[in-house]
mmCIF file of C-alpha atoms in Angstrom:
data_model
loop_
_atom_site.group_PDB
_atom_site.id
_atom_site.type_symbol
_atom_site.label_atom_id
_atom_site.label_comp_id
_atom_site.label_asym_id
_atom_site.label_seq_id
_atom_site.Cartn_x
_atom_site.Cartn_y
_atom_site.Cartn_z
ATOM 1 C CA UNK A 1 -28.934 -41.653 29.504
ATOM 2 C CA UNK A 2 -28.217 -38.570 31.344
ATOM 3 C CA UNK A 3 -25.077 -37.609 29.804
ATOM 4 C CA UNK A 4 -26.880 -38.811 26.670
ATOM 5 C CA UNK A 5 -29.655 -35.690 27.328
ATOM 6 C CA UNK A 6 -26.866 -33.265 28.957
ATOM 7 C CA UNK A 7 -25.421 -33.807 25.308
ATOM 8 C CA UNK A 8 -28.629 -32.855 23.460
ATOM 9 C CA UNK A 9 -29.135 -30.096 25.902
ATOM 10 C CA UNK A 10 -25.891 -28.597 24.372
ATOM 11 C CA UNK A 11 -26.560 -24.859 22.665
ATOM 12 C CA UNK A 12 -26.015 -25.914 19.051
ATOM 13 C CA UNK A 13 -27.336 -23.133 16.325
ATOM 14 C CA UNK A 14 -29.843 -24.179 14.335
ATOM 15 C CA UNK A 15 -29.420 -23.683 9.555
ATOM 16 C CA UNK A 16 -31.496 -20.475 10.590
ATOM 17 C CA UNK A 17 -29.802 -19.319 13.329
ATOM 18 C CA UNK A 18 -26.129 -19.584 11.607
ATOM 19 C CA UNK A 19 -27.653 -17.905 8.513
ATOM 20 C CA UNK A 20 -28.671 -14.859 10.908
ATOM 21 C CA UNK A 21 -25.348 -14.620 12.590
ATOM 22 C CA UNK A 22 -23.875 -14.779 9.114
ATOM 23 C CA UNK A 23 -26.128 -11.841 7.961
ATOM 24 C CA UNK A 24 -25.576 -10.062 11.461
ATOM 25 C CA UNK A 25 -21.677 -10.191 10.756
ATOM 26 C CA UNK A 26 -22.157 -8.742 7.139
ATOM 27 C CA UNK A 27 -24.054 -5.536 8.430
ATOM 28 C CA UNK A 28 -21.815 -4.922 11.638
ATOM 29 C CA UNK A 29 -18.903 -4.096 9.925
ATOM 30 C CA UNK A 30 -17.207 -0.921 9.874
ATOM 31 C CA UNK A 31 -13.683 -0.162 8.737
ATOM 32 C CA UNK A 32 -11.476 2.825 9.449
ATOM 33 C CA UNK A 33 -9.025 3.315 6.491
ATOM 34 C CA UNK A 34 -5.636 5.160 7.785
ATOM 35 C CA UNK A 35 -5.354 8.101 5.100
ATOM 36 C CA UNK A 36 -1.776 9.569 3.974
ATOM 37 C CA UNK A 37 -2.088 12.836 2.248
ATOM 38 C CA UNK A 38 0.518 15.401 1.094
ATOM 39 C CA UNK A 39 0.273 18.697 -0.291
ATOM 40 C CA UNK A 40 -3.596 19.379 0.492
ATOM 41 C CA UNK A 41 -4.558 15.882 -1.566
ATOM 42 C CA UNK A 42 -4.988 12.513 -0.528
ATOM 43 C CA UNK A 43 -2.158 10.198 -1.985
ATOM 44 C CA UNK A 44 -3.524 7.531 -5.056
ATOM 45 C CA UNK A 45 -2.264 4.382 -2.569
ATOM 46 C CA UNK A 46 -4.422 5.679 0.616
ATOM 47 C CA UNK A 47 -7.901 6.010 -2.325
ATOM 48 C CA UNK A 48 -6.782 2.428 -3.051
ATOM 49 C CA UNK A 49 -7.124 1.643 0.462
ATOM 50 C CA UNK A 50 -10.684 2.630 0.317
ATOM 51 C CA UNK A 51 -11.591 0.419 -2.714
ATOM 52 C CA UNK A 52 -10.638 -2.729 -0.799
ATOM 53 C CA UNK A 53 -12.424 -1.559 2.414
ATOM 54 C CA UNK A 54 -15.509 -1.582 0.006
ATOM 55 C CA UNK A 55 -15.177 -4.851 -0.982
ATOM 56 C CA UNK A 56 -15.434 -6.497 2.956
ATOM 57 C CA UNK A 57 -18.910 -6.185 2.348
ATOM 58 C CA UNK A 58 -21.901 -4.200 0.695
ATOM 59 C CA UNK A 59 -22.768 -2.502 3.803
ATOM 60 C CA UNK A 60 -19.736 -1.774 5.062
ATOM 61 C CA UNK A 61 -19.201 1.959 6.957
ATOM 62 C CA UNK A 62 -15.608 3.313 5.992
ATOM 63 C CA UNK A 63 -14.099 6.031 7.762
ATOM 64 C CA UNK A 64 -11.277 7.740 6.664
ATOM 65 C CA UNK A 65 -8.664 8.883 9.372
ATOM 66 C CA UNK A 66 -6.374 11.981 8.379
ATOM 67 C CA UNK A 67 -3.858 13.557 10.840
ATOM 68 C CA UNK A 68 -1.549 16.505 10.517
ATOM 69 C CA UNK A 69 -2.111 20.283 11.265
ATOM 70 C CA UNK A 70 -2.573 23.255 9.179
ATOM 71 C CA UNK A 71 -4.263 24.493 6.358
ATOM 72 C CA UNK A 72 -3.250 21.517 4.188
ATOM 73 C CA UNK A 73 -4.910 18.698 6.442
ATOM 74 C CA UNK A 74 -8.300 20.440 5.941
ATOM 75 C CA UNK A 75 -7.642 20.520 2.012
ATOM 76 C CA UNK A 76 -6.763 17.065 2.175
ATOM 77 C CA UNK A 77 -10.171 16.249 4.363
ATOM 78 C CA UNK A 78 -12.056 18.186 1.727
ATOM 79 C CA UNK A 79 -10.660 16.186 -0.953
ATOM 80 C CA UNK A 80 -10.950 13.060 1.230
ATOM 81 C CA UNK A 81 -14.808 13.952 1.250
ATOM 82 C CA UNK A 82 -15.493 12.966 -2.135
ATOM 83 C CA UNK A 83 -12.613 10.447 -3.086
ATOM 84 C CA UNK A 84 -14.912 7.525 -3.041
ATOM 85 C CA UNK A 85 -18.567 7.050 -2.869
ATOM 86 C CA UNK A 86 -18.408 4.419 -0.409
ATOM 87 C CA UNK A 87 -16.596 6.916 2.069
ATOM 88 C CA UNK A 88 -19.115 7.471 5.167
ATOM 89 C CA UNK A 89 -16.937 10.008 7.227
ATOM 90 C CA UNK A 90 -13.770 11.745 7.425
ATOM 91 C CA UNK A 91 -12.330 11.700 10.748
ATOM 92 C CA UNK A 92 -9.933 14.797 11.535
ATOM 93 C CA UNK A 93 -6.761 14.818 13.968
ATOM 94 C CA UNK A 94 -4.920 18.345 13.969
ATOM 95 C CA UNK A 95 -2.544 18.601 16.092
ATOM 96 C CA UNK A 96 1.591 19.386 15.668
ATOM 97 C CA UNK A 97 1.824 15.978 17.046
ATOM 98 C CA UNK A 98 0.886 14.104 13.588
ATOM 99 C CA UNK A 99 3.027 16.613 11.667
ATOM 100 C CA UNK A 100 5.312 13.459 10.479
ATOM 101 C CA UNK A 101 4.510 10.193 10.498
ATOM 102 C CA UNK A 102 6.225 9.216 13.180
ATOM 103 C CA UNK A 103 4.820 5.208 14.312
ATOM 104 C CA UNK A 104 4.151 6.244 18.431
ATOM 105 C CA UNK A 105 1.905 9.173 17.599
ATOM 106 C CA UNK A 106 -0.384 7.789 15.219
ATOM 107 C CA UNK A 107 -0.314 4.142 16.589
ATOM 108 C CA UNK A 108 -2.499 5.925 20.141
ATOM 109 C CA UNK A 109 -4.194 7.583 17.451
ATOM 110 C CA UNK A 110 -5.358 4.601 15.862
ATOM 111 C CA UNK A 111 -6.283 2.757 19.015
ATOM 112 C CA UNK A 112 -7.591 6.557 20.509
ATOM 113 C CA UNK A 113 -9.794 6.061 17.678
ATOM 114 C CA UNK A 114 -10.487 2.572 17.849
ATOM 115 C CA UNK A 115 -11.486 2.656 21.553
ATOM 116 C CA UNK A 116 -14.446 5.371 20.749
ATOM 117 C CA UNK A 117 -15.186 3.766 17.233
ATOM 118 C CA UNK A 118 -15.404 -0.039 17.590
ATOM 119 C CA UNK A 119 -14.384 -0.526 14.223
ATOM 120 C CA UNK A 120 -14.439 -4.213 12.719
ATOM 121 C CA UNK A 121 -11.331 -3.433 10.231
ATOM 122 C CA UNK A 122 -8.647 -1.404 9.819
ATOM 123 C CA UNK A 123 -6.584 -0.876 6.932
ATOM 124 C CA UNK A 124 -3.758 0.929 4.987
ATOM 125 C CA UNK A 125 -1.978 0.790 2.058
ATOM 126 C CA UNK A 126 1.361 -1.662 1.975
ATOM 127 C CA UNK A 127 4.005 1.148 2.094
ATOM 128 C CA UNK A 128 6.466 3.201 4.132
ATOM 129 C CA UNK A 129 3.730 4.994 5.773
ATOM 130 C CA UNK A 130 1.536 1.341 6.765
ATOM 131 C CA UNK A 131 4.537 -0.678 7.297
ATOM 132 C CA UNK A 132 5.775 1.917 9.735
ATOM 133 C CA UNK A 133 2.563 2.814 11.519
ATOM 134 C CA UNK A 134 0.617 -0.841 11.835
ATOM 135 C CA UNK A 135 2.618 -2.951 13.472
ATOM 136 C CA UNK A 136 2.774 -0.656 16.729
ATOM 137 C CA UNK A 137 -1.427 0.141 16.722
ATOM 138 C CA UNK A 138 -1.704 -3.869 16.274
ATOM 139 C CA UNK A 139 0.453 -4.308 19.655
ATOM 140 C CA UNK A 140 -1.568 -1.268 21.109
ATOM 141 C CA UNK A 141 -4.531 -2.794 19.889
ATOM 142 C CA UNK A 142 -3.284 -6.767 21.006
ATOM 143 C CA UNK A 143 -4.309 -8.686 17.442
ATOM 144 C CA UNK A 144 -2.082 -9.622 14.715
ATOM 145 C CA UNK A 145 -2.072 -7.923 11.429
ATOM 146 C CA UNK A 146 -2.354 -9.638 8.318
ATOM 147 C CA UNK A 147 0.114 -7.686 5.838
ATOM 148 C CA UNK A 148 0.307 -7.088 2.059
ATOM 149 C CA UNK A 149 -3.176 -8.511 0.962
ATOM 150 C CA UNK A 150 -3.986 -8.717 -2.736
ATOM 151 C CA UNK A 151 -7.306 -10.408 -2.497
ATOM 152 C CA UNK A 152 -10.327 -10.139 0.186
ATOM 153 C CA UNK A 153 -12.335 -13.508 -0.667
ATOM 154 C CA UNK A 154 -14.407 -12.348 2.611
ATOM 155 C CA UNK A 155 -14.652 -9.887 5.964
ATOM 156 C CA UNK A 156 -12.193 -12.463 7.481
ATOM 157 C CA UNK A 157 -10.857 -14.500 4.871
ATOM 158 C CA UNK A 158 -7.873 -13.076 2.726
ATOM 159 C CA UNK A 159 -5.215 -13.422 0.112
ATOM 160 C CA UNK A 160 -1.410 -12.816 0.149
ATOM 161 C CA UNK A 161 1.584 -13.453 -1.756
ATOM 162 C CA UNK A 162 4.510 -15.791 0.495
ATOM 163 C CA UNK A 163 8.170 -16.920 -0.390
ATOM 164 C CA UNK A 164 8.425 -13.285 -1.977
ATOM 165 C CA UNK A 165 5.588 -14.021 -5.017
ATOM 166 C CA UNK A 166 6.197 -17.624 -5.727
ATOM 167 C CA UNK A 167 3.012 -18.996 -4.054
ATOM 168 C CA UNK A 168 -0.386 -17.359 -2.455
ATOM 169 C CA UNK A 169 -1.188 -17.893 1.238
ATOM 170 C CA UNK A 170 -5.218 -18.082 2.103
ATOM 171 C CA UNK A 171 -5.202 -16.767 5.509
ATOM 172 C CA UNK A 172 -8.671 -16.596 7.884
ATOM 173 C CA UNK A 173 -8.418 -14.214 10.585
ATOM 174 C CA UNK A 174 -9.980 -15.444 13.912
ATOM 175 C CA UNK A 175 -8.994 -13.067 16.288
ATOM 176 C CA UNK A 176 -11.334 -11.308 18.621
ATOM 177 C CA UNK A 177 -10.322 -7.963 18.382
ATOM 178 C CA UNK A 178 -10.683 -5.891 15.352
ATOM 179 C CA UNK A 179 -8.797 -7.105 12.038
ATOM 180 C CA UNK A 180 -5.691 -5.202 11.247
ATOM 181 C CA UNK A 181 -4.738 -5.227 6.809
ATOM 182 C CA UNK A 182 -2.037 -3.293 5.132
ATOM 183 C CA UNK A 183 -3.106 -4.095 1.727
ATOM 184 C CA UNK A 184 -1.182 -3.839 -2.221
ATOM 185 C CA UNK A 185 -2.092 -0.720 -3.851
ATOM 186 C CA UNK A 186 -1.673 -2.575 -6.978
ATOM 187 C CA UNK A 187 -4.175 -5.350 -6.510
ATOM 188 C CA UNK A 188 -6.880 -2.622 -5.667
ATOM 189 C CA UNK A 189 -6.791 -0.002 -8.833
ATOM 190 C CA UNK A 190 -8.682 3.108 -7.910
ATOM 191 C CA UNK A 191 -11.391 3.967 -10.533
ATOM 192 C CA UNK A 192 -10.274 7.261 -13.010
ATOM 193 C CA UNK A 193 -14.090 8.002 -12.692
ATOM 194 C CA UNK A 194 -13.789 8.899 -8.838
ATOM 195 C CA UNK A 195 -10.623 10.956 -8.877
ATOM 196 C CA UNK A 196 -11.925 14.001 -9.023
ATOM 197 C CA UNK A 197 -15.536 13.685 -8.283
ATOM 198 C CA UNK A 198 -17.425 16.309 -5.802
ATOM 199 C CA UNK A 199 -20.676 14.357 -5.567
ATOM 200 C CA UNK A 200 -21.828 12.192 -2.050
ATOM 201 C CA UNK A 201 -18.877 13.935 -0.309
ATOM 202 C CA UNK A 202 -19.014 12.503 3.461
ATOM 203 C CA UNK A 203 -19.570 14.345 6.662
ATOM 204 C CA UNK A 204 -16.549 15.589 8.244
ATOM 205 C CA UNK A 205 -15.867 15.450 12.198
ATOM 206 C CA UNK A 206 -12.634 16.412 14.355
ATOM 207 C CA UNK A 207 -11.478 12.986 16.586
ATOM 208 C CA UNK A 208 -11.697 14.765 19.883
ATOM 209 C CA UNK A 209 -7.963 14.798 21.366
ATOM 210 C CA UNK A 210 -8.453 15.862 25.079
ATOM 211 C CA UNK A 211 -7.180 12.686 26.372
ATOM 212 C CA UNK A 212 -4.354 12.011 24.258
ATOM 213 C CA UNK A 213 -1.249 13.109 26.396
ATOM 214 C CA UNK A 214 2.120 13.812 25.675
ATOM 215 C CA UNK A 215 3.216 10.317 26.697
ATOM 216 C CA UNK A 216 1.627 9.324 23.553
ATOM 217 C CA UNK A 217 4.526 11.472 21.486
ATOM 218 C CA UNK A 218 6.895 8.228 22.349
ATOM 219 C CA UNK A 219 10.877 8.321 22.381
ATOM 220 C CA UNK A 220 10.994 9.024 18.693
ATOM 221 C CA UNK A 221 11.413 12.285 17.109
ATOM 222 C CA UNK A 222 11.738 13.752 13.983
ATOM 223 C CA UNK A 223 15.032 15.031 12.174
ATOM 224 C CA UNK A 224 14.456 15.828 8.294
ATOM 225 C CA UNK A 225 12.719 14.643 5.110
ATOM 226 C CA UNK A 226 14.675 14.592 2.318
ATOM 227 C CA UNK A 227 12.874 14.494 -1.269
ATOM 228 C CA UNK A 228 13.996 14.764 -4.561
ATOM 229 C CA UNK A 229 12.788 17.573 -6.614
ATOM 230 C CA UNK A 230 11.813 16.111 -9.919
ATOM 231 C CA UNK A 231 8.899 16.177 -12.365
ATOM 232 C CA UNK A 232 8.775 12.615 -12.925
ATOM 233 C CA UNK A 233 5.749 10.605 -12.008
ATOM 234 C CA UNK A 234 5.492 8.567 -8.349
ATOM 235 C CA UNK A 235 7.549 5.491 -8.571
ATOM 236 C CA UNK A 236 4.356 3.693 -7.016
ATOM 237 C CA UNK A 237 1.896 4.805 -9.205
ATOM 238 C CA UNK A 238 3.656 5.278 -12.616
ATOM 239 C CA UNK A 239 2.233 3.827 -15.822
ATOM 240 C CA UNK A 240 5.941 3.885 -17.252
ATOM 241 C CA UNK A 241 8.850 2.350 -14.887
ATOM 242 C CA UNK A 242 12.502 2.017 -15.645
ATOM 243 C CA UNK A 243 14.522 0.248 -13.600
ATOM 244 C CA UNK A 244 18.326 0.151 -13.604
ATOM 245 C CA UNK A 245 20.807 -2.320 -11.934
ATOM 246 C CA UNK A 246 24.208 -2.537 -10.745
ATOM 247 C CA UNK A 247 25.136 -3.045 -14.223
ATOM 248 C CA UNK A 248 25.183 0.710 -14.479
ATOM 249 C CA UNK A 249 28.552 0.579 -12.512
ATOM 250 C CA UNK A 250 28.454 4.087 -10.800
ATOM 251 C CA UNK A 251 25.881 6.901 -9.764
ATOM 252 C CA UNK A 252 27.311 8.829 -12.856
ATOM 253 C CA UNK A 253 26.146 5.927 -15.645
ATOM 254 C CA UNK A 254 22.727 5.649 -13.717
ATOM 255 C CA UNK A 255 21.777 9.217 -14.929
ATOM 256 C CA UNK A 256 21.114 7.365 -18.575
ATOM 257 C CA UNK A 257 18.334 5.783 -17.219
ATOM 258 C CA UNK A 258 17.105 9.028 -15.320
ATOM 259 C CA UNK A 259 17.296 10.511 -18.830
ATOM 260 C CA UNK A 260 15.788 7.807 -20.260
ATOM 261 C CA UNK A 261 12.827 7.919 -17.913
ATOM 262 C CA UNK A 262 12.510 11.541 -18.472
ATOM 263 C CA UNK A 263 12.140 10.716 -22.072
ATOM 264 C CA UNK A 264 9.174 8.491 -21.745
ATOM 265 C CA UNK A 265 7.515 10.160 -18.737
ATOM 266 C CA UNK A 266 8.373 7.702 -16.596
ATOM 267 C CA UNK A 267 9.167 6.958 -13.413
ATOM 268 C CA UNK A 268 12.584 5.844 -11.905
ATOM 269 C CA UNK A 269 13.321 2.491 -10.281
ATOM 270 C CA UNK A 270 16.820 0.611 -8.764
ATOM 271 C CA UNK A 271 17.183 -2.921 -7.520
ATOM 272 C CA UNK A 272 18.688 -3.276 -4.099
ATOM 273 C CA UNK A 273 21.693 -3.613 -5.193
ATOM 274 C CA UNK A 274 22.139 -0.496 -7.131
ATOM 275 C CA UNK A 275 20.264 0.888 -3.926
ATOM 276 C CA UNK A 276 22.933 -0.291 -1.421
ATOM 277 C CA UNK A 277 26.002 1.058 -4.134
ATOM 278 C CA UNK A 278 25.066 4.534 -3.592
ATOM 279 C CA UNK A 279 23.699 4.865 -7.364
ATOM 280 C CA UNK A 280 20.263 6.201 -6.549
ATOM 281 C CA UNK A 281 18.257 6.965 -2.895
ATOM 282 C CA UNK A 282 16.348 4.300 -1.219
ATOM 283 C CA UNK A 283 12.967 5.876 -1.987
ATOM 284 C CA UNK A 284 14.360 4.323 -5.467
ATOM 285 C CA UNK A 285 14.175 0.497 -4.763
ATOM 286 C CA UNK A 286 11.490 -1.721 -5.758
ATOM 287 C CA UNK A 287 11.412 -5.396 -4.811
ATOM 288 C CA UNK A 288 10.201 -7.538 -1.608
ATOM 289 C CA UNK A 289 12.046 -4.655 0.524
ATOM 290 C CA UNK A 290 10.924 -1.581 -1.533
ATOM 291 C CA UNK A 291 8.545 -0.620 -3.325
ATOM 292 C CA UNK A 292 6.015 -2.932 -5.196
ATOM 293 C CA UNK A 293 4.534 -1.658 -8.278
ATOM 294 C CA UNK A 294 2.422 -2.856 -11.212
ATOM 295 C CA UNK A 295 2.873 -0.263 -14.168
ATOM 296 C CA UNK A 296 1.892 -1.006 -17.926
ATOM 297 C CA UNK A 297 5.305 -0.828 -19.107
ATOM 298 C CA UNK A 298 8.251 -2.315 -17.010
ATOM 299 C CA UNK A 299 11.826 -1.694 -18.380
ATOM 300 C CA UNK A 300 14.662 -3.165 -16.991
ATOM 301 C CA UNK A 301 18.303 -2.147 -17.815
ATOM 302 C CA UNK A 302 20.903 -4.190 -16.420
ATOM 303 C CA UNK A 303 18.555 -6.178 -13.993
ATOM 304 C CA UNK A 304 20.022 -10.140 -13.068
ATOM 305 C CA UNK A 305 15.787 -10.915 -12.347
ATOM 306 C CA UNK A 306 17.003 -11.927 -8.585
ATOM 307 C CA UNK A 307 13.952 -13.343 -7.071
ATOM 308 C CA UNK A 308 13.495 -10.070 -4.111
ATOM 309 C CA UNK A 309 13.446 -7.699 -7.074
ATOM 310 C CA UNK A 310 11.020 -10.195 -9.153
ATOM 311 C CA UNK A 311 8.944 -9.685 -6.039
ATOM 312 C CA UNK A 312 8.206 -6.212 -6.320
ATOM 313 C CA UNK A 313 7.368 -5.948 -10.346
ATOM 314 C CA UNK A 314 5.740 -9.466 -11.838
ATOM 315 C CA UNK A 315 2.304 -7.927 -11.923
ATOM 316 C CA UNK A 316 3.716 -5.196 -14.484
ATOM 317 C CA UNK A 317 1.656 -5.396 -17.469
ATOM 318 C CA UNK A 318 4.550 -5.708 -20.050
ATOM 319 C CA UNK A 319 8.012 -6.190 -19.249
ATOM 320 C CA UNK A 320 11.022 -5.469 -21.458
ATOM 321 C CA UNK A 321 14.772 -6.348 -20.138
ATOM 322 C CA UNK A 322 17.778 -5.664 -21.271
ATOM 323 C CA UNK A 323 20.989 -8.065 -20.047
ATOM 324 C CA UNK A 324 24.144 -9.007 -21.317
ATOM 325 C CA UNK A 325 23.722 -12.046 -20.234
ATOM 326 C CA UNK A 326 21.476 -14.488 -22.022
ATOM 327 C CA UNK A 327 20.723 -16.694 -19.034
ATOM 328 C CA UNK A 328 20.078 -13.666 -16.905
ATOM 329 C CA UNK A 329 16.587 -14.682 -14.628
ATOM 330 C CA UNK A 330 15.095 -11.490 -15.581
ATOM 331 C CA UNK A 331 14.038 -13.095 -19.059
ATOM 332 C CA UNK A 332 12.260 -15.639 -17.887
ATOM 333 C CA UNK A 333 9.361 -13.356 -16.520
ATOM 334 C CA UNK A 334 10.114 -11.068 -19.680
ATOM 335 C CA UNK A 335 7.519 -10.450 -22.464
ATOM 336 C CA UNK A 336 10.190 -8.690 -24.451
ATOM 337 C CA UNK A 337 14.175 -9.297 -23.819
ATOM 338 C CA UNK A 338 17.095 -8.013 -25.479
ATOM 339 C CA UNK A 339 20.647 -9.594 -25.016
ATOM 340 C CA UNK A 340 23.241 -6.414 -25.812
ATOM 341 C CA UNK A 341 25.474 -4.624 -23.917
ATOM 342 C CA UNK A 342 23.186 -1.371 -21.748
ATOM 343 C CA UNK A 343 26.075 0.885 -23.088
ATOM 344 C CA UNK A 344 24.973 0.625 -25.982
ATOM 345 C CA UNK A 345 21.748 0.011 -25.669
ATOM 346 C CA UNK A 346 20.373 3.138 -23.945
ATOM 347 C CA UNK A 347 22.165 5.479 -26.099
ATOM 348 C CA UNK A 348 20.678 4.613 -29.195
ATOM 349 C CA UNK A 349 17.548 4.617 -27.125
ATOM 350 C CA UNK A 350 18.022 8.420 -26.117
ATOM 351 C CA UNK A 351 19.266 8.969 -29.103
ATOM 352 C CA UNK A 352 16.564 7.951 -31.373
ATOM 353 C CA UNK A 353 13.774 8.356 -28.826
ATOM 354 C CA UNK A 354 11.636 11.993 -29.301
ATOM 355 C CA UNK A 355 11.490 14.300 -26.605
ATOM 356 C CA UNK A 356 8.495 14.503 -24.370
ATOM 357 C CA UNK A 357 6.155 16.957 -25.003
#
């Protein structure tokens, strides 16, 4: 009988109590988005970002972190402002120190920041610049990130692709400490209505850097950027992609499909394997260890379909391939296919194609 009444003397929550705790959860969170800009603007991916901090919860408080120096980093905070309505804050870092984005730097920014904020979330977008930065602040930071989320079903429940797109992994987060998400671009469009809008811009504040030493700089340091100077639209962000393989032979035959792209306003794309030939840069490859994109129009010239490069463009609205090969993979996720020889094929293309006005 005693253990019997121990037992019932056990704190259990009560229906109401859970329901308050529930609601309590809901109104204390607050996510810090990890902004890339370039060029005085804040980059489509990083807006993106934003859109699935706003759906963790109605009441959710989003700051937006920028870092750099110069006149450009207070452009980009302007802009930053009034990129979303649900934007609460832009937090400032200028210093020399966040120049490039080099991971030690910006990883003691983040938990710098973290420390003073107490934020629930944080979250980028899933490219070069999150995969670089996030794993370090989540070590800093001692939780485990949850990486390349295309669906938030709640604050701590979320959805992302496994076994490179084949099946979808539910995954709860539990952890004490705050919840770390790089998140799909793709899966969270950004609104054409918002891009340029002035109204509810946020406060602005500097993130106050007197304790960040130069330990923090790390054993890293920074050599060069390289960057191609083209007109062409952002590989990530393009409505038109074409993609070439290592069909294309040589660096010389892949200019067809730069002239090609050029054509439709579209961007460029390579699989890996083109990549790793020398054809095109790196910046170039999309798949499940490039870049992922979902454009309108997906053509692919000389593409096998291997299932790392299937990875990175099955959400693409419509997708047209052209193989050689009749069994090639590539058709199979298709909407349009054409078995002929890319030789041939792109040249009547560009020849018969108008130019872009």
């Amino acid at each position: 009988m005693a253990a019997f009444r121990a037992f019932r003397k056990r704190i259990v929550p009560s229906f109401k109590s859970r329901i308050f705790a529930s609601s309590f959860n809901s109104r204390s969170i607050s996510t810090l988005v990890l902004a890339e800009h370039e060029g005085g603007a804040i980059k489509p991916q990083s807006v993106s970002a934003v859109k699935a901090a706003s759906s963790l919860s109605d009441e959710n408080s989003i700051s937006l972190l920028l870092a750099g120096s110069g006149p450009a980093l207070h452009e980009a905070a302007a802009n930053a402002a009034s990129c979303d309505p649900s934007v609460s804050q832009v937090l400032v870092a200028d210093s020399e120190k966040f120049s490039h984005h080099l991971a030690e730097p910006w990883a003691r920014l983040i938990h710098l920041v973290q420390q003073k904020g107490g934020y629930s979330h944080v979250i980028t977008a899933s490219g070069s610049f999150g995969k670089n930065i996030l794993p370090r602040a989540a070590a800093l930071l001692d939780v485990s990130p949850i990486t390349d989320v295309i669906e938030i079903s709640d604050s701590h429940l979320f959805v992302r692709p496994i076994y490179a797109g084949n099946a979808l992994c539910t995954v709860r987060y539990t952890g004490a400490g705050p919840c770390l998400l790089s998140i799909r671009s793709t899966s969270f469009p950004v609104s054409p209505i918002w891009a340029d809008s002035k109204s509810n811009e946020a406060p602005i504040s500097q993130v106050d850097l007197s304790t960040f030493g130069e330990d923090s700089v790390g054993k890293s340091r920074y050599v060069k950027h390289t960057s191609q100077d083209t007109e062409r639209p952002d590989l990530g962000n393009a409505r038109v992609v074409v993609t070439g393989g290592r069909a294309l032979k040589s660096a010389e035959n892949f200019k067809m499909i730069e002239k090609l792209a050029e054509k439709l306003g579209a961007a460029v794309g390579a699989t890996r394997a083109a990549v790793d030939a020398g054809y095109v840069p790196n910046e170039l490859q999309v798949g499940q260890t490039g870049k992922i994109v979902a454009p309108e129009l997906y053509l692919a010239f000389g593409v096998s379909g291997a299932i790392q490069h299937l990875a990175g463009m099955r959400d693409s609205k419509y997708i047209v391939a052209v193989n050689k090969d009749a069994d090639a993979p590539i058709f199979q996720v298709a909407d349009y296919g054409l078995v002929g020889d890319i030789f041939e094929v792109i040249p009547e293309l560009l020849e018969k194609l108008p130019e872009k006005k």
